[in-house]
mmCIF file of N, CA and C in Angstrom:
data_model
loop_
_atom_site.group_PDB
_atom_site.id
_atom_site.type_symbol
_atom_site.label_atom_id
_atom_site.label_comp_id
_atom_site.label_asym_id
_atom_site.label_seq_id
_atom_site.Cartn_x
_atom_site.Cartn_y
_atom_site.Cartn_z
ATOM 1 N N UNK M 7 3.732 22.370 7.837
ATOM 2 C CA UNK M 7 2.361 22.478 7.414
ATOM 3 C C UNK M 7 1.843 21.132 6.912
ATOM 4 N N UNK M 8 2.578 20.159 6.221
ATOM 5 C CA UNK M 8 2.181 19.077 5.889
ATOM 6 C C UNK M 8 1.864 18.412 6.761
ATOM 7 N N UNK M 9 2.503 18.126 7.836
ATOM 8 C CA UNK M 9 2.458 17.399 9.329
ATOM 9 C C UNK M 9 0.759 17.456 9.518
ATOM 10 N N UNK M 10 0.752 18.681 10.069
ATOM 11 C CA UNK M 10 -0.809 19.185 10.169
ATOM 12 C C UNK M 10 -1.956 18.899 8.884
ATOM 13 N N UNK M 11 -1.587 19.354 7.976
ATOM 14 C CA UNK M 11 -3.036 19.273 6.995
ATOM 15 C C UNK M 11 -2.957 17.273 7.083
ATOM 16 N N UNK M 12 -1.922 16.364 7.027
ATOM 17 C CA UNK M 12 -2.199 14.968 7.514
ATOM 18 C C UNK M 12 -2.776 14.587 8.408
ATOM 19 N N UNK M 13 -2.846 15.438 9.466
ATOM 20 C CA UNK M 13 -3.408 14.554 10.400
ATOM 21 C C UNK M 13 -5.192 15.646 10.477
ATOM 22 N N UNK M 14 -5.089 16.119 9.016
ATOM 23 C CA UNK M 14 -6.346 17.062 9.402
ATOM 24 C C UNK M 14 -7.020 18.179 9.991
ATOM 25 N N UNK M 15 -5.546 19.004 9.927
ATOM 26 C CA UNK M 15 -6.037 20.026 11.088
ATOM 27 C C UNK M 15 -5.458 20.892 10.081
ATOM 28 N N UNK M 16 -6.337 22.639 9.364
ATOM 29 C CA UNK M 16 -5.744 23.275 8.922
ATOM 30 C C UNK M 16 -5.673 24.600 9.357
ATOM 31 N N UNK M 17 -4.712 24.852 10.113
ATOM 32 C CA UNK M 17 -4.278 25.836 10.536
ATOM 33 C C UNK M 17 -4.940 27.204 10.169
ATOM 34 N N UNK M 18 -5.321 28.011 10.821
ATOM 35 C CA UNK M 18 -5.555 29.610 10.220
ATOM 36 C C UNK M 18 -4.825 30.414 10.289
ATOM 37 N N UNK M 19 -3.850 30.843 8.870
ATOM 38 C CA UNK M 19 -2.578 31.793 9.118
ATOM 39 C C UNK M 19 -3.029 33.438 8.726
ATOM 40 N N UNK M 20 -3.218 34.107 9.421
ATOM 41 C CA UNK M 20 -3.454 35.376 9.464
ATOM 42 C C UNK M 20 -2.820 36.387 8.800
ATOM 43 N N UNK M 21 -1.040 35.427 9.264
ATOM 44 C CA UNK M 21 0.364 36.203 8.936
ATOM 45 C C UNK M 21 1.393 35.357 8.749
ATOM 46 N N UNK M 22 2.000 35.821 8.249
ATOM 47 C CA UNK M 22 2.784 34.753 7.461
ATOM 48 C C UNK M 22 4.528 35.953 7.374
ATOM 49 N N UNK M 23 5.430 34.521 8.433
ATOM 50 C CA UNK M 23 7.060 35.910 8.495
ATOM 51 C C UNK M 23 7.945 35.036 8.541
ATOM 52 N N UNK M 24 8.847 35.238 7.624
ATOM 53 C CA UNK M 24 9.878 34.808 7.205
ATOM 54 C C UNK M 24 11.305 34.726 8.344
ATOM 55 N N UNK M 25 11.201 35.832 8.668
ATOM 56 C CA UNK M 25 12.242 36.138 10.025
ATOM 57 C C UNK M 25 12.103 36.130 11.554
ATOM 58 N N UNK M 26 12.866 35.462 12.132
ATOM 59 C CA UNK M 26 12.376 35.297 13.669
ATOM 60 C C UNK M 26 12.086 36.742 14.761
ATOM 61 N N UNK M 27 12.647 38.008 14.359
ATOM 62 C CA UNK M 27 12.039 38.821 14.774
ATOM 63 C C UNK M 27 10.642 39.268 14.842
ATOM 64 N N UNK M 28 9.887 38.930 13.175
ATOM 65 C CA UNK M 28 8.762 39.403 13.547
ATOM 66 C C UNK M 28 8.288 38.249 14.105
ATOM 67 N N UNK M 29 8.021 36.764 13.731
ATOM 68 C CA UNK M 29 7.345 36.297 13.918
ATOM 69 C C UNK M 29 7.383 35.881 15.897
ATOM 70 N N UNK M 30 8.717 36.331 16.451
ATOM 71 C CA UNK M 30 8.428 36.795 18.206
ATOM 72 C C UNK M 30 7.735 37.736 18.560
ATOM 73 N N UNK M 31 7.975 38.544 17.483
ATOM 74 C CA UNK M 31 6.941 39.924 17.466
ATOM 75 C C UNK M 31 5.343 39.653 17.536
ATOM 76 N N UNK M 32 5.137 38.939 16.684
ATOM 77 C CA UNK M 32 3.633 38.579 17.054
ATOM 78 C C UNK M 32 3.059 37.646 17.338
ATOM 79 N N UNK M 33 3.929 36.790 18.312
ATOM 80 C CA UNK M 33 3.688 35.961 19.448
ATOM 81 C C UNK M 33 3.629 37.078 20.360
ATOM 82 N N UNK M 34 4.575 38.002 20.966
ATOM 83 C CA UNK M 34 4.471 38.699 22.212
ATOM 84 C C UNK M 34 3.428 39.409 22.263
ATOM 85 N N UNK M 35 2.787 40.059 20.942
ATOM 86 C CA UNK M 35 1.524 40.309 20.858
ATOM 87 C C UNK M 35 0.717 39.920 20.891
ATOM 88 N N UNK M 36 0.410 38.612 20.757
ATOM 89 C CA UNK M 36 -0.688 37.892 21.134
ATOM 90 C C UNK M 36 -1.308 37.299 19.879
ATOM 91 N N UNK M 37 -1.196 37.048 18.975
ATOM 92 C CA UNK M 37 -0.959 37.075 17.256
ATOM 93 C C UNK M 37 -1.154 35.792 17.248
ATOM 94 N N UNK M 38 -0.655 34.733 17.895
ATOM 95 C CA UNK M 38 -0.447 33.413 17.270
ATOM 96 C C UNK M 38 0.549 32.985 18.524
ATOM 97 N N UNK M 39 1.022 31.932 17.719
ATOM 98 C CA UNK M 39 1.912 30.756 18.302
ATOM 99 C C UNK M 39 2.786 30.676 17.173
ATOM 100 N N UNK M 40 4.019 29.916 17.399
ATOM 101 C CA UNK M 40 5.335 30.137 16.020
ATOM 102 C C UNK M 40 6.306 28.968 16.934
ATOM 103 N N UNK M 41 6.615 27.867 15.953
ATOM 104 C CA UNK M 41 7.624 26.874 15.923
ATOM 105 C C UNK M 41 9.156 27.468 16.178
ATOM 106 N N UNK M 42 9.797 27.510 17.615
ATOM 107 C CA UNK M 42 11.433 27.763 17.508
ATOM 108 C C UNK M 42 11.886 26.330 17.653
ATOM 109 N N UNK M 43 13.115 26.096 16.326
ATOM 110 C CA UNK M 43 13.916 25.509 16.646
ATOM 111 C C UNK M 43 14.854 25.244 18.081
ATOM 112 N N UNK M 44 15.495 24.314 18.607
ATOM 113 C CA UNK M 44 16.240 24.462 19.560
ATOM 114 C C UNK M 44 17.648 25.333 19.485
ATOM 115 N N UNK M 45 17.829 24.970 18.157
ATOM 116 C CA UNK M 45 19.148 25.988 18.040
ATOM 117 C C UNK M 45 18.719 27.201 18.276
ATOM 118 N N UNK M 46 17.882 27.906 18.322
ATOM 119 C CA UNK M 46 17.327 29.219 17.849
ATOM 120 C C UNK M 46 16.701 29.520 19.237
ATOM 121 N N UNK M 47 16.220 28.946 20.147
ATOM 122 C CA UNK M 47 15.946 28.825 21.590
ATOM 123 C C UNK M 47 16.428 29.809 22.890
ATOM 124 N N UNK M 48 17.474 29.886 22.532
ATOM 125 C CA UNK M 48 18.408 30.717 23.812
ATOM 126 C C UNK M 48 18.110 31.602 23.460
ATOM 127 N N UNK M 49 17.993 32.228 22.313
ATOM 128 C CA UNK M 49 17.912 34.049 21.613
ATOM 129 C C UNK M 49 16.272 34.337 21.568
ATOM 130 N N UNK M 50 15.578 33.507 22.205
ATOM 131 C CA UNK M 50 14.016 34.264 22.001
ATOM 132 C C UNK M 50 13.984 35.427 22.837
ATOM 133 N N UNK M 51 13.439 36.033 22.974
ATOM 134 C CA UNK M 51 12.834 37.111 23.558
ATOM 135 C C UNK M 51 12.103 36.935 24.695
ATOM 136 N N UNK M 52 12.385 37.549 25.781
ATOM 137 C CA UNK M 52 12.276 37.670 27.419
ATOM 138 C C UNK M 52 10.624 37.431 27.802
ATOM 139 N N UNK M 53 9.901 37.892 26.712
ATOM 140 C CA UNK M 53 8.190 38.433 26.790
ATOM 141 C C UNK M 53 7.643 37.188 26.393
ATOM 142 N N UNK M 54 8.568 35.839 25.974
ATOM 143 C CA UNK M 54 7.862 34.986 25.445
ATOM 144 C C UNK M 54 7.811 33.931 25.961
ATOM 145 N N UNK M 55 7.006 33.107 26.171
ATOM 146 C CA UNK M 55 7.403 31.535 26.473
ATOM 147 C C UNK M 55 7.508 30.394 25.639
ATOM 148 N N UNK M 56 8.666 29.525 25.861
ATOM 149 C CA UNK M 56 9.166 28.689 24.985
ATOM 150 C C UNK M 56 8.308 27.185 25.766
ATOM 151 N N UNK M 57 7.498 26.498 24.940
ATOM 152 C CA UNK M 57 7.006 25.489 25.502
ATOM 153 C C UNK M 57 7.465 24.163 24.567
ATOM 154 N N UNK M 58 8.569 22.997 25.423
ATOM 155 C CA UNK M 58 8.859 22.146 24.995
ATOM 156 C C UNK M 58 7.931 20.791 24.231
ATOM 157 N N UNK M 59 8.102 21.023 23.075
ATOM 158 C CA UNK M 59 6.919 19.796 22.468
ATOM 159 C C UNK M 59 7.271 18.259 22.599
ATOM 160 N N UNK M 60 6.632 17.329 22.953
ATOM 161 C CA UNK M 60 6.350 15.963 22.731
ATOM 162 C C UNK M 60 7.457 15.342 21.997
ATOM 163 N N UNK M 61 8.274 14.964 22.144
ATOM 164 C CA UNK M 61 9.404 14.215 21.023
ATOM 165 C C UNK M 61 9.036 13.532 19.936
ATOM 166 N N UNK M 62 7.474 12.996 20.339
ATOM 167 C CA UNK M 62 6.831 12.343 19.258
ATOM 168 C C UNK M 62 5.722 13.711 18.260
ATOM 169 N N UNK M 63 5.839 13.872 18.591
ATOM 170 C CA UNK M 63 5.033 15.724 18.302
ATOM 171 C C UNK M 63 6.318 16.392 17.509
ATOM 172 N N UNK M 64 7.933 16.397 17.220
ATOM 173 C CA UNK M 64 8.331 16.938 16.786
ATOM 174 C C UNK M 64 8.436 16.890 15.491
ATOM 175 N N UNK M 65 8.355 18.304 14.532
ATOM 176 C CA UNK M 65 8.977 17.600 13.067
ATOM 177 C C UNK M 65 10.180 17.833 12.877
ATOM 178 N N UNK M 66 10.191 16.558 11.529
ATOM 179 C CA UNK M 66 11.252 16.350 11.605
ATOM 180 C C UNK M 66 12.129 16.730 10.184
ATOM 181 N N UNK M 67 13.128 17.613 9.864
ATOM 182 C CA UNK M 67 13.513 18.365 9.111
ATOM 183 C C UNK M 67 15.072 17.228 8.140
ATOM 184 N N UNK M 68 15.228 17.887 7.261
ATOM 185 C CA UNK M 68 15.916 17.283 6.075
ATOM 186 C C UNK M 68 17.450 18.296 6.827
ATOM 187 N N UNK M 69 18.936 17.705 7.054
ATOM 188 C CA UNK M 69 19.939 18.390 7.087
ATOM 189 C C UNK M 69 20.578 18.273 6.178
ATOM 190 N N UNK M 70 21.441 19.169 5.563
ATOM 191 C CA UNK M 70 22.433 19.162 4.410
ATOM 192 C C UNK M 70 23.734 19.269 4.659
ATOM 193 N N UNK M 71 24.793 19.093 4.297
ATOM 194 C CA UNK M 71 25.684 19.545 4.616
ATOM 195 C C UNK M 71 26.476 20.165 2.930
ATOM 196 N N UNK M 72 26.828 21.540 3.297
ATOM 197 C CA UNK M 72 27.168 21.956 1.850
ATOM 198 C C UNK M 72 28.357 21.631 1.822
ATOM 199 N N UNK M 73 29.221 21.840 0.820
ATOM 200 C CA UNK M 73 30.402 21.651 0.282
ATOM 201 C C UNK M 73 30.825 21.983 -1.319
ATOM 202 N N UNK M 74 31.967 22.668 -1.535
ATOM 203 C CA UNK M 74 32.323 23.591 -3.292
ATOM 204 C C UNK M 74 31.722 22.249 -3.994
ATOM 205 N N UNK M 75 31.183 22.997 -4.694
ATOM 206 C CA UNK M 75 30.397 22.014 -6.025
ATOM 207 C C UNK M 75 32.183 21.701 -6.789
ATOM 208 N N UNK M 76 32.566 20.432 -7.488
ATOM 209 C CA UNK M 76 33.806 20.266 -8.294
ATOM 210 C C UNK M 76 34.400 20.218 -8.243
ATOM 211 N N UNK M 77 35.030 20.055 -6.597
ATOM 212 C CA UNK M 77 35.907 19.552 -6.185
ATOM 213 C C UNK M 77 36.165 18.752 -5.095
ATOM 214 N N UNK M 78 37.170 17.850 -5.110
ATOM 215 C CA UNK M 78 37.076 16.601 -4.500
ATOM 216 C C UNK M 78 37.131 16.842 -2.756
ATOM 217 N N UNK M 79 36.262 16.348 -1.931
ATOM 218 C CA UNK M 79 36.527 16.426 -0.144
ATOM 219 C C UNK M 79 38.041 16.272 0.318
ATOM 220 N N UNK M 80 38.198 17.397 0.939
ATOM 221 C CA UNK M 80 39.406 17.110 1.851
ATOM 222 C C UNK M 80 39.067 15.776 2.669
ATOM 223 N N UNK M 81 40.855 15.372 3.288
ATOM 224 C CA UNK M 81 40.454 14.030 3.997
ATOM 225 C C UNK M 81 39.310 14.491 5.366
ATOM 226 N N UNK M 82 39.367 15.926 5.654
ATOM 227 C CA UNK M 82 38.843 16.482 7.249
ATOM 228 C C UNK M 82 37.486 16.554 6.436
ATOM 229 N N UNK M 83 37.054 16.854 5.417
ATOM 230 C CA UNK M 83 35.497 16.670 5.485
ATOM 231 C C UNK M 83 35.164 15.548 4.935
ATOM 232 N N UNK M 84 36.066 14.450 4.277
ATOM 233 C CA UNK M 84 35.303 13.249 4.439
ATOM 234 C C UNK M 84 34.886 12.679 5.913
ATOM 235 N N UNK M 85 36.185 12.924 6.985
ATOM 236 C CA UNK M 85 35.637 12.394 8.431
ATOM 237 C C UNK M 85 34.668 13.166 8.983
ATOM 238 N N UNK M 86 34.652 14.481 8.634
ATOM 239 C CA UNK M 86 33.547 15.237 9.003
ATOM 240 C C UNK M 86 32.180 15.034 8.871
ATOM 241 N N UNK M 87 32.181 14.562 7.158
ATOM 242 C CA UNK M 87 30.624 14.069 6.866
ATOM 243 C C UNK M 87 30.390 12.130 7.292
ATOM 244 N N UNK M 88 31.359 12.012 7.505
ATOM 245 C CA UNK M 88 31.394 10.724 8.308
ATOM 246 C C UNK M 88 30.834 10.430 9.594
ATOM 247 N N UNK M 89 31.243 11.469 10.681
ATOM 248 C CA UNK M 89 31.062 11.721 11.552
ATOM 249 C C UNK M 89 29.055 12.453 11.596
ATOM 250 N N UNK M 90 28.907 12.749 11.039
ATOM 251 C CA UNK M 90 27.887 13.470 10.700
ATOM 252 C C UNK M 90 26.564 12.524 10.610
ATOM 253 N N UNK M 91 26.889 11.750 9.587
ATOM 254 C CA UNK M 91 26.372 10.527 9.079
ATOM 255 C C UNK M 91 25.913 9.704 10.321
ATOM 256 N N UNK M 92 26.933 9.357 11.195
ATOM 257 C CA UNK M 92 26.973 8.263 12.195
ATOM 258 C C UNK M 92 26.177 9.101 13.227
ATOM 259 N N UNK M 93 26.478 10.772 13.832
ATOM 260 C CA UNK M 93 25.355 11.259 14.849
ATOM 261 C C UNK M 93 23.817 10.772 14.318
ATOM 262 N N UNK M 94 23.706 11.736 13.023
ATOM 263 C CA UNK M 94 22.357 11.342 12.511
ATOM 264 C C UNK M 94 21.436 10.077 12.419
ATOM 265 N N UNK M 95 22.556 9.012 12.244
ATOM 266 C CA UNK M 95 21.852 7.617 12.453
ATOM 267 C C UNK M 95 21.591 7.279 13.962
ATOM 268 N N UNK M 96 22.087 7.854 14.807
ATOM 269 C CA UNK M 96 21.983 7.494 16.035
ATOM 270 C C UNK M 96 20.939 8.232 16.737
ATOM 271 N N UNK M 97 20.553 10.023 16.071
ATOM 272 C CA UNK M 97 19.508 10.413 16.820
ATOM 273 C C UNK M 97 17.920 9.388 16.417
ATOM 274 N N UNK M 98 18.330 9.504 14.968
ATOM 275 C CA UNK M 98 16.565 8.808 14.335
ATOM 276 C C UNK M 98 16.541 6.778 14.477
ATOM 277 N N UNK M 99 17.533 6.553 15.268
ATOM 278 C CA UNK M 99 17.060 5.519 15.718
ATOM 279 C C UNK M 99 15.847 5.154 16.875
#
């Protein structure tokens, strides 16, 4: 939503859904339009069409990686978040 109200455009939300069922739900109805992730892509629903956006058109989201609060990284998730680190620098280059 920030993306948009920046560049000036404020959306009219009618409906507002937390879960990807409804909000396919009322795309297939005719309701709106609704942001799928790519991960989330393969599992849409048959009635819908998935239209690929602009690479420069995409937003762009914060990743986390969790881990037990208080105790110290195994050596496999220090290389893990290592590894992690180094994809991420390489997509937003």
């Amino acid at each position: 939503m920030a993306g948009a109200l920046a560049r000036g455009f404020q959306p009219r939300m009618g409906f507002l859904a937390a879960d990807w069922i409804a909000k396919q739900g009322f795309v297939a109805a005719g309701l709106g339009v609704t942001l799928v992730p790519e991960l989330a892509a393969s599992s849409a629903r048959a009635d819908i069409a998935l239209v690929p956006l602009r690479a420069e058109d995409s937003p762009r989201r914060e990743v986390y990686a969790a881990t037990p609060r208080g105790s110290a990284p195994s050596p496999a998730t220090t290389a893990f978040l290592a590894l992690l680190r180094s994809v991420a620098a390489e997509l937003t280059a």
